Amino acid sequence: MTDFPQGFLWGSATAAHQVEGGNVNNDWWDWEHDPASGCVEPSGDAIDQRNRYAEDFALLASLGQNAHRISLEWSRIEPTEGKFSKAELAHYRRVITSLHDNGLTPFVTLQHFTLPRWFAQRGGWLGDGAVETFARYATRVAEELGDLMPWVGTINEPQILALCCYMSGSFPPGHKSNEEGIQATQVFLEANRAAYSAFKTVRPEAQVGPCLQMPPVHPSDPANEDDVNLTKFFHWLVSDAYLDDLRKGGGADFVGLQYYTKAAISAASASPLAPADPTKVETTLMGWAVTPEGFGEALRNAATAGLPVVVTENGIATSDDEQRMRYLRSHLAELAGAIDAGVDVRGYFHWSAFDNFEWAHGYRPTFGLIAVDREDDFRRTPHPSAYAYGEVCRTNDISALDRPVTGAR
Ligand code: BGC
């Protein structure tokens, strides 16, 4: 049996725009309401966690989790450029205090996909002064809330931002330019370092790092030169650009790793993260292949940065909770295997705690351990997998997933 380290963080994750509701002052709100964006529906009230966080955190704690990952909504904290909202900072103080009160160690991400409207209008990450502006926000958060934040994520999935905001055009501002994706990658490296230094200057005791989705990528056809070359490019974009930078030191105390699926890269495919032939592999509601072995590979790859690893996201969109149980079993087995092989992993946050707003896909892909009925007063109902996972959290033993689920307690 794997010995998970003492104090291992066992929890689940969300992000502000996906759960809070009413985040009307950011670039995503505009994108969701733009008929040309391809978004299936707007976020609206999300799952109203803005008003329900205390009950939600009590529920997660009652299920056995000991940690929880949330993000701060930058557009609420700095609604106009350089003007910080005392009321919103006080709100997030109450939110993070509530995590502590429920015995959940907070992991707080500074920026998870959304940008304040004013920042987006100045050119977003590619605009002048983007890095300094983000660092100023990080400083303010550290000053006002940092005493409550033992674990801090700087930027969530800069790789996905480079890809979706600037290269495929599926996230705002909807650009389709490889050059911009490469330029943005350089900005993200600098922004991570700047936010890290800003936070650590105020709160040297905090553990700060980026949250990186680094899927293993392989050529769909190893004999096809185009596939091989594109794979090298994607490997740099999602993995080496960041790991090389972290190896130089200074931008992180840990690597936040997020894993969903590995990718077979085909130069002929419009969507490199989709399985090459969906009829031959198990897929999720996102159309992604279920590939647990890629998780072990991603963990070992992340460890080459020479830093501890925290799994800041891993999960499945499914309407079949049995499938979620299988996914948990196979992926936690990979996690245990990596720890047994010497990878220094400090925590695991399942994505997601609750069904929530899945960006351009709206509310159809259900990632939650806890279902949310938005038509019935946002009613929360934990799935059997939430109880089973809670037993893992309580016992530090993944074989709890093999025992019959006892249900609500
Ligand atoms: C993001 C989450 C998202 C999840 C599932 C990650 O890319 O950080 O916000 O909901 O994957 O798509």
XYZ file of N, CA and C in Angstrom, residues 7 35 54 92 116 132 168 221-222 271 280 298 327 399:
42
model
N 0.218 14.778 5.936
C -0.324 16.096 5.564
C -0.687 16.207 4.093
N -22.818 36.249 -29.902
C -23.333 35.123 -30.702
C -22.271 34.516 -31.615
N -20.372 28.956 2.239
C -20.225 28.377 3.584
C -20.830 26.971 3.629
N -13.718 38.040 -0.056
C -12.815 36.874 -0.204
C -12.149 36.522 1.135
N -10.159 40.936 -16.030
C -11.023 42.114 -15.890
C -11.251 42.741 -17.272
N 3.414 43.720 -15.279
C 3.493 44.601 -14.104
C 2.109 44.739 -13.455
N -6.309 28.875 -31.321
C -7.499 28.239 -31.913
C -8.686 29.188 -31.922
N 1.061 9.364 -35.974
C 1.767 8.403 -36.839
C 3.272 8.724 -36.757
N 4.026 7.915 -36.002
C 5.446 8.222 -35.809
C 6.239 8.262 -37.120
N -8.355 19.338 -34.085
C -8.388 19.409 -32.626
C -7.393 18.418 -32.029
N -12.652 3.884 -30.990
C -11.789 2.806 -30.483
C -11.400 2.971 -29.017
N 2.726 12.124 -17.062
C 2.722 13.572 -16.792
C 3.337 13.872 -15.420
N -12.650 6.054 -13.300
C -11.628 7.063 -13.615
C -10.801 7.377 -12.360
N -7.417 2.187 -1.662
C -8.226 0.963 -1.786
C -9.629 1.187 -1.214
